[in-house]
Amino acid sequence: MHKQVIPHMDLGHIAASGQCFRMNALPSGAYQVIAGDRQVTITPEGRDTFLFDCGKDIFDSLWHPYFDIGTDYASLASLVPKEDHFLQASLAYARGLRILRQDPWETLISFILSQRKSIPAIKGCVENLCAGFGASLPEGAFAFPTPQALALADERALQACGLGYRTRYVQGTARMVAEGQVDLEALRLLSDGELQEQLCRFPGVGVKVAQCVMLFAYARFNAFPRDVWILRVEQNEYHGRFPEENYPGTAGILQQYMFYFGKSKEYILWKEQHGQAGI
DNA sequence: GTCCAGGGTAAGC
DNA sequence: GCTTACCATGGA
């Protein structure tokens, strides 16, 4: 057990934000997190205190970086002009939302699956893949499958996980990684532009999926993935395009807040009060 | 029954 | 360089 004070962390927002697909609330109010072949249960205690069911060494080496605890999220609001009411509202609504530093392989496959799927549907597919091709973990959980496991998987068995037409994307990508054609860890050395270019070599990966992997696995906070929700927000609140160049080093974090708020029911209510487009 | 989801690809211009 | 049909599946 390890108790840790972490300001500005809301596990509910993170779990529901659509950046990860294997973090779930338990009936007790705790959260189960599975990342790669690791799992941890986190119990919130009061406002900023969390109990991790692991030792301090595992917390320091694994979960501290995973939850991006070194980044200051509280100062984000000061970077945003007061006139940008939508972005200010997004930051207030999703207070405690963080950008996780996930495993590149798991994130790559998860977001290849994500195209034209709802978040609950993605979570279902990911769980099917883990149960079918992942190693067994304690307490009946399953690790995310290795590149080798998915590269060798039977095509019909993959189809049965609900992948649909994405099956050949997953197989093709898994084979490229399993054969060592691309080293996902070595890509950390590349610039943003080079990293996006290399990720787009995988089948089923375009600019949007590449930018999600850059943001959620490689901690590239300048990445600004545009999905249908963000395009909608840009149309409604920014006359077509959000000025990401005004936020070097944080645009991607703001994107996640805008995505999460723009997709919520609270945004509908907020819009009725504020009416006109923002900046 | 219809519509939509954290889009990509290949064909056409 | 740019649009446009097509792609499987589950949930609302």
Short mmCIF file of C-alpha atoms (C1' of nucleotides) in Angstrom, two decimals:
data_model
loop_
_atom_site.label_atom_id
_atom_site.label_comp_id
_atom_site.label_asym_id
_atom_site.label_seq_id
_atom_site.Cartn_x
_atom_site.Cartn_y
_atom_site.Cartn_z
CA MET A 1 0.00 0.00 0.00
CA HIS A 2 1.21 3.46 -0.81
CA LYS A 3 -0.57 6.68 0.13
CA GLN A 4 0.12 9.69 -2.06
CA VAL A 5 -1.10 13.28 -2.17
CA ILE A 6 -1.77 14.28 -5.78
CA PRO A 7 -3.34 17.67 -6.42
CA HIS A 8 -5.58 18.13 -9.43
CA MET A 9 -6.34 14.48 -10.16
CA ASP A 10 -9.90 13.25 -10.78
CA LEU A 11 -9.97 9.54 -11.58
CA GLY A 12 -13.59 9.69 -12.74
CA HIS A 13 -12.81 12.29 -15.40
CA ILE A 14 -9.69 10.45 -16.53
CA ALA A 15 -11.51 7.11 -16.78
CA ALA A 16 -14.35 8.64 -18.84
CA SER A 17 -12.22 10.90 -21.03
CA GLY A 18 -11.67 8.48 -23.90
CA GLN A 19 -7.85 8.55 -23.79
CA CYS A 20 -7.60 5.15 -22.05
CA PHE A 21 -9.96 2.18 -22.22
CA ARG A 22 -8.99 -0.04 -19.29
CA MET A 23 -9.68 2.17 -16.28
CA ASN A 24 -12.96 1.49 -14.50
CA ALA A 25 -14.78 2.48 -11.34
CA LEU A 26 -15.46 -0.34 -8.91
CA PRO A 27 -18.64 -0.53 -6.81
CA SER A 28 -16.53 0.47 -3.78
CA GLY A 29 -15.65 3.82 -5.36
CA ALA A 30 -12.08 2.71 -6.06
CA TYR A 31 -10.69 2.50 -9.60
CA GLN A 32 -9.05 -0.43 -11.30
CA VAL A 33 -6.35 0.50 -13.80
CA ILE A 34 -4.78 -1.99 -16.19
CA ALA A 35 -1.90 -0.76 -18.33
CA GLY A 36 0.07 -3.22 -20.40
CA ASP A 37 0.70 -6.16 -18.06
CA ARG A 38 0.36 -4.12 -14.86
CA GLN A 39 -2.69 -3.44 -12.77
CA VAL A 40 -3.36 -1.34 -9.72
CA THR A 41 -6.38 -0.41 -7.63
CA ILE A 42 -6.58 3.19 -6.49
CA THR A 43 -8.82 4.31 -3.65
CA PRO A 44 -9.48 8.05 -3.32
CA GLU A 45 -9.31 9.34 0.25
CA GLY A 46 -10.63 12.84 0.60
CA ARG A 47 -9.90 15.48 -2.01
CA ASP A 48 -6.26 15.05 -3.06
CA THR A 49 -5.15 11.83 -1.37
CA PHE A 50 -5.03 8.43 -3.06
CA LEU A 51 -4.26 4.97 -1.80
CA PHE A 52 -2.42 2.76 -4.33
CA ASP A 53 -2.39 -0.99 -3.61
CA CYS A 54 1.28 -1.31 -4.50
CA GLY A 55 4.60 -0.51 -2.88
CA LYS A 56 6.31 2.87 -3.02
CA ASP A 57 8.96 1.59 -5.45
CA ILE A 58 6.36 0.43 -7.97
CA PHE A 59 4.46 3.67 -7.53
CA ASP A 60 7.57 5.76 -8.14
CA SER A 61 8.80 3.85 -11.16
CA LEU A 62 5.44 3.05 -12.78
CA TRP A 63 2.39 5.01 -11.69
CA HIS A 64 4.02 8.36 -10.97
CA PRO A 65 5.06 8.77 -14.61
CA TYR A 66 1.85 7.08 -15.86
CA PHE A 67 -0.36 9.71 -14.25
CA ASP A 68 1.97 12.52 -15.35
CA ILE A 69 2.28 13.71 -11.78
CA GLY A 70 5.26 15.90 -12.65
CA THR A 71 3.13 18.23 -14.78
CA ASP A 72 1.35 21.20 -13.23
CA TYR A 73 -2.25 21.24 -14.43
CA ALA A 74 -3.45 23.88 -11.99
CA SER A 75 -1.76 26.69 -13.91
CA LEU A 76 -3.42 25.86 -17.23
CA ALA A 77 -6.25 28.32 -16.69
CA SER A 78 -3.82 31.23 -16.43
CA LEU A 79 -2.65 30.54 -20.01
CA VAL A 80 -6.16 30.96 -21.39
CA PRO A 81 -7.64 34.40 -22.04
CA LYS A 82 -10.68 35.26 -19.94
CA GLU A 83 -12.59 36.03 -23.14
CA ASP A 84 -12.35 32.37 -24.20
CA HIS A 85 -15.40 31.37 -22.21
CA PHE A 86 -15.68 27.93 -23.76
CA LEU A 87 -12.14 26.89 -22.88
CA GLN A 88 -12.43 28.36 -19.40
CA ALA A 89 -15.65 26.41 -18.92
CA SER A 90 -13.96 23.24 -20.19
CA LEU A 91 -11.13 23.62 -17.69
CA ALA A 92 -13.58 24.21 -14.84
CA TYR A 93 -15.86 21.32 -15.84
CA ALA A 94 -13.09 18.71 -16.14
CA ARG A 95 -10.89 19.81 -13.28
CA GLY A 96 -8.54 16.96 -12.40
CA LEU A 97 -8.33 15.56 -15.93
CA ARG A 98 -4.77 14.52 -16.78
CA ILE A 99 -3.00 13.25 -19.88
CA LEU A 100 -1.73 9.74 -19.14
CA ARG A 101 1.62 8.49 -20.39
CA GLN A 102 0.48 5.16 -21.77
CA ASP A 103 2.37 2.40 -23.51
CA PRO A 104 2.86 3.21 -27.22
CA TRP A 105 1.95 -0.27 -28.45
CA GLU A 106 -1.28 -0.49 -26.43
CA THR A 107 -2.22 3.06 -27.39
CA LEU A 108 -1.48 2.45 -31.07
CA ILE A 109 -3.71 -0.62 -31.32
CA SER A 110 -6.45 0.93 -29.16
CA PHE A 111 -6.74 3.98 -31.39
CA ILE A 112 -6.60 1.94 -34.59
CA LEU A 113 -9.70 0.27 -33.15
CA SER A 114 -11.24 3.60 -32.26
CA GLN A 115 -12.14 4.76 -35.75
CA ARG A 116 -15.91 5.05 -36.23
CA LYS A 117 -16.57 3.54 -32.80
CA SER A 118 -18.06 4.97 -29.63
CA ILE A 119 -15.95 4.92 -26.47
CA PRO A 120 -18.01 2.08 -24.87
CA ALA A 121 -17.65 0.06 -28.08
CA ILE A 122 -13.87 0.61 -28.09
CA LYS A 123 -13.65 -0.55 -24.49
CA GLY A 124 -15.57 -3.69 -25.39
CA CYS A 125 -13.25 -4.49 -28.30
CA VAL A 126 -10.13 -3.90 -26.20
CA GLU A 127 -11.41 -6.18 -23.43
CA ASN A 128 -12.23 -8.88 -25.99
CA LEU A 129 -8.69 -8.65 -27.39
CA CYS A 130 -7.15 -8.86 -23.92
CA ALA A 131 -9.31 -11.80 -22.84
CA GLY A 132 -8.60 -13.60 -26.10
CA PHE A 133 -4.90 -12.94 -26.61
CA GLY A 134 -3.49 -11.38 -23.43
CA ALA A 135 -1.64 -13.12 -20.62
CA SER A 136 -3.51 -13.91 -17.41
CA LEU A 137 -3.03 -11.54 -14.50
CA PRO A 138 -4.04 -11.95 -10.85
CA GLU A 139 -7.73 -11.62 -9.94
CA GLY A 140 -8.97 -12.79 -13.32
CA ALA A 141 -7.63 -9.83 -15.29
CA PHE A 142 -5.78 -9.97 -18.59
CA ALA A 143 -2.75 -8.11 -19.87
CA PHE A 144 -2.85 -6.25 -23.16
CA PRO A 145 -1.73 -8.67 -25.90
CA THR A 146 1.88 -8.50 -27.07
CA PRO A 147 2.71 -7.62 -30.70
CA GLN A 148 3.68 -11.26 -31.25
CA ALA A 149 0.36 -12.53 -29.90
CA LEU A 150 -1.68 -10.31 -32.23
CA ALA A 151 0.64 -10.94 -35.19
CA LEU A 152 0.03 -14.68 -34.86
CA ALA A 153 -3.67 -14.44 -34.00
CA ASP A 154 -6.19 -16.21 -36.20
CA GLU A 155 -8.04 -13.73 -38.39
CA ARG A 156 -11.49 -15.11 -37.56
CA ALA A 157 -10.66 -15.02 -33.86
CA LEU A 158 -9.80 -11.33 -34.22
CA GLN A 159 -13.03 -10.72 -36.13
CA ALA A 160 -14.92 -12.33 -33.26
CA CYS A 161 -13.60 -9.58 -30.97
CA GLY A 162 -15.74 -7.10 -32.89
CA LEU A 163 -12.95 -5.42 -34.86
CA GLY A 164 -14.89 -5.44 -38.12
CA TYR A 165 -12.92 -4.07 -41.08
CA ARG A 166 -10.16 -2.97 -38.67
CA THR A 167 -8.97 -6.57 -38.36
CA ARG A 168 -6.49 -6.25 -41.22
CA TYR A 169 -5.21 -2.98 -39.78
CA VAL A 170 -4.48 -4.63 -36.43
CA GLN A 171 -2.85 -7.65 -38.06
CA GLY A 172 -0.72 -5.52 -40.36
CA THR A 173 0.42 -3.22 -37.58
CA ALA A 174 1.11 -6.12 -35.19
CA ARG A 175 3.26 -7.85 -37.80
CA MET A 176 5.29 -4.72 -38.50
CA VAL A 177 6.03 -4.31 -34.78
CA ALA A 178 6.57 -8.03 -34.10
CA GLU A 179 9.04 -8.33 -36.99
CA GLY A 180 10.99 -5.38 -35.63
CA GLN A 181 10.26 -3.32 -38.75
CA VAL A 182 9.41 -0.40 -36.44
CA ASP A 183 10.75 0.08 -32.91
CA LEU A 184 8.09 2.01 -31.00
CA GLU A 185 10.52 2.85 -28.17
CA ALA A 186 13.14 4.20 -30.56
CA LEU A 187 10.54 6.60 -31.97
CA ARG A 188 10.77 8.60 -28.74
CA LEU A 189 13.91 10.26 -30.11
CA LEU A 190 12.11 11.71 -33.13
CA SER A 191 10.69 15.20 -33.55
CA ASP A 192 6.92 15.65 -33.57
CA GLY A 193 6.80 15.78 -37.36
CA GLU A 194 9.01 12.73 -37.84
CA LEU A 195 7.07 10.78 -35.20
CA GLN A 196 3.75 11.49 -36.91
CA GLU A 197 5.23 10.45 -40.24
CA GLN A 198 6.51 7.14 -38.85
CA LEU A 199 3.22 6.34 -37.08
CA CYS A 200 1.29 6.98 -40.30
CA ARG A 201 3.22 4.14 -41.95
CA PHE A 202 1.09 1.64 -40.02
CA PRO A 203 -2.06 0.44 -41.79
CA GLY A 204 -5.18 2.07 -40.34
CA VAL A 205 -3.22 5.01 -38.97
CA GLY A 206 -3.86 8.47 -40.38
CA VAL A 207 -3.08 11.90 -38.95
CA LYS A 208 -5.82 11.78 -36.31
CA VAL A 209 -4.88 8.38 -34.85
CA ALA A 210 -1.18 9.27 -35.04
CA GLN A 211 -1.79 12.44 -33.05
CA CYS A 212 -3.77 10.53 -30.41
CA VAL A 213 -0.84 8.15 -29.97
CA MET A 214 1.58 11.08 -29.86
CA LEU A 215 -0.50 12.81 -27.18
CA PHE A 216 -1.53 9.85 -25.03
CA ALA A 217 1.62 7.69 -25.26
CA TYR A 218 4.55 9.90 -26.24
CA ALA A 219 3.51 12.94 -24.15
CA ARG A 220 3.68 15.24 -27.18
CA PHE A 221 1.53 18.05 -25.85
CA ASN A 222 1.62 19.94 -29.13
CA ALA A 223 -0.36 17.16 -30.82
CA PHE A 224 -3.96 18.28 -31.44
CA PRO A 225 -6.05 15.35 -32.73
CA ARG A 226 -9.19 16.43 -34.55
CA ASP A 227 -12.08 13.98 -34.29
CA VAL A 228 -15.74 14.64 -35.06
CA TRP A 229 -16.30 16.20 -31.61
CA ILE A 230 -13.37 18.59 -31.83
CA LEU A 231 -14.36 19.61 -35.37
CA ARG A 232 -17.84 20.31 -34.02
CA VAL A 233 -16.43 22.40 -31.17
CA GLU A 234 -14.19 24.34 -33.56
CA GLN A 235 -17.22 25.05 -35.75
CA ASN A 236 -19.45 26.13 -32.88
CA GLU A 237 -16.97 28.03 -30.70
CA TYR A 238 -14.00 29.14 -32.81
CA HIS A 239 -15.44 30.07 -36.22
CA GLY A 240 -13.96 26.89 -37.71
CA ARG A 241 -10.50 26.52 -36.18
CA PHE A 242 -9.00 26.55 -32.70
CA PRO A 243 -5.80 28.67 -32.48
CA GLU A 244 -3.55 25.85 -31.27
CA GLU A 245 -0.44 27.88 -32.13
CA ASN A 246 -1.31 30.17 -29.21
CA TYR A 247 -0.62 27.33 -26.78
CA PRO A 248 2.82 25.83 -27.49
CA GLY A 249 3.49 22.88 -25.21
CA THR A 250 -0.07 22.67 -23.87
CA ALA A 251 -2.43 22.66 -26.87
CA GLY A 252 -2.92 18.90 -26.65
CA ILE A 253 -3.87 19.05 -22.99
CA LEU A 254 -6.41 21.76 -23.75
CA GLN A 255 -7.70 19.64 -26.63
CA GLN A 256 -8.52 16.85 -24.19
CA TYR A 257 -10.47 19.22 -21.95
CA MET A 258 -12.35 20.63 -24.95
CA PHE A 259 -13.15 17.14 -26.25
CA TYR A 260 -14.41 15.96 -22.87
CA PHE A 261 -16.56 19.03 -22.21
CA GLY A 262 -17.79 19.36 -25.79
CA LYS A 263 -19.06 15.79 -25.67
CA SER A 264 -20.88 16.22 -22.36
CA LYS A 265 -24.52 16.98 -21.64
CA GLU A 266 -23.38 19.92 -19.54
CA TYR A 267 -22.08 21.58 -22.69
CA ILE A 268 -25.61 21.62 -24.11
CA LEU A 269 -26.85 23.44 -21.03
CA TRP A 270 -23.86 25.80 -21.04
CA LYS A 271 -24.46 26.68 -24.68
CA GLU A 272 -28.04 27.72 -23.98
CA GLN A 273 -26.72 30.33 -21.58
CA HIS A 274 -23.80 31.62 -23.65
CA GLY A 275 -25.38 31.43 -27.09
CA GLN A 276 -22.96 33.05 -29.48
CA ALA A 277 -19.63 31.68 -30.67
CA GLY A 278 -16.53 32.47 -28.66
CA ILE A 279 -13.18 33.75 -29.90
"C1'" DG B 1 -36.27 0.71 -38.23
"C1'" DT B 2 -32.48 4.88 -38.41
"C1'" DC B 3 -28.45 7.32 -37.00
"C1'" DC B 4 -23.88 7.78 -35.16
"C1'" DA B 5 -19.29 6.70 -33.30
"C1'" DG B 6 -11.94 9.85 -30.72
"C1'" DG B 7 -11.38 7.82 -39.42
"C1'" DG B 8 -8.63 5.53 -43.06
"C1'" DT B 9 -8.27 4.06 -47.75
"C1'" DA B 10 -8.58 4.05 -52.55
"C1'" DA B 11 -10.44 6.02 -56.45
"C1'" DG B 12 -11.50 10.01 -58.98
"C1'" DC B 13 -10.77 14.83 -60.17
"C1'" DG C 1 -3.28 18.92 -54.01
"C1'" DC C 2 -8.52 18.13 -53.10
"C1'" DT C 3 -13.45 15.56 -52.43
"C1'" DT C 4 -16.16 11.17 -52.15
"C1'" DA C 5 -18.02 6.28 -51.55
"C1'" DC C 6 -17.03 2.57 -48.76
"C1'" DC C 7 -15.81 0.14 -44.93
"C1'" DA C 8 -18.24 -3.69 -39.95
"C1'" DT C 9 -20.24 -3.35 -35.61
"C1'" DG C 10 -22.66 -2.01 -31.42
"C1'" DG C 11 -25.39 1.23 -28.91
"C1'" DA C 12 -28.87 4.90 -28.52
#
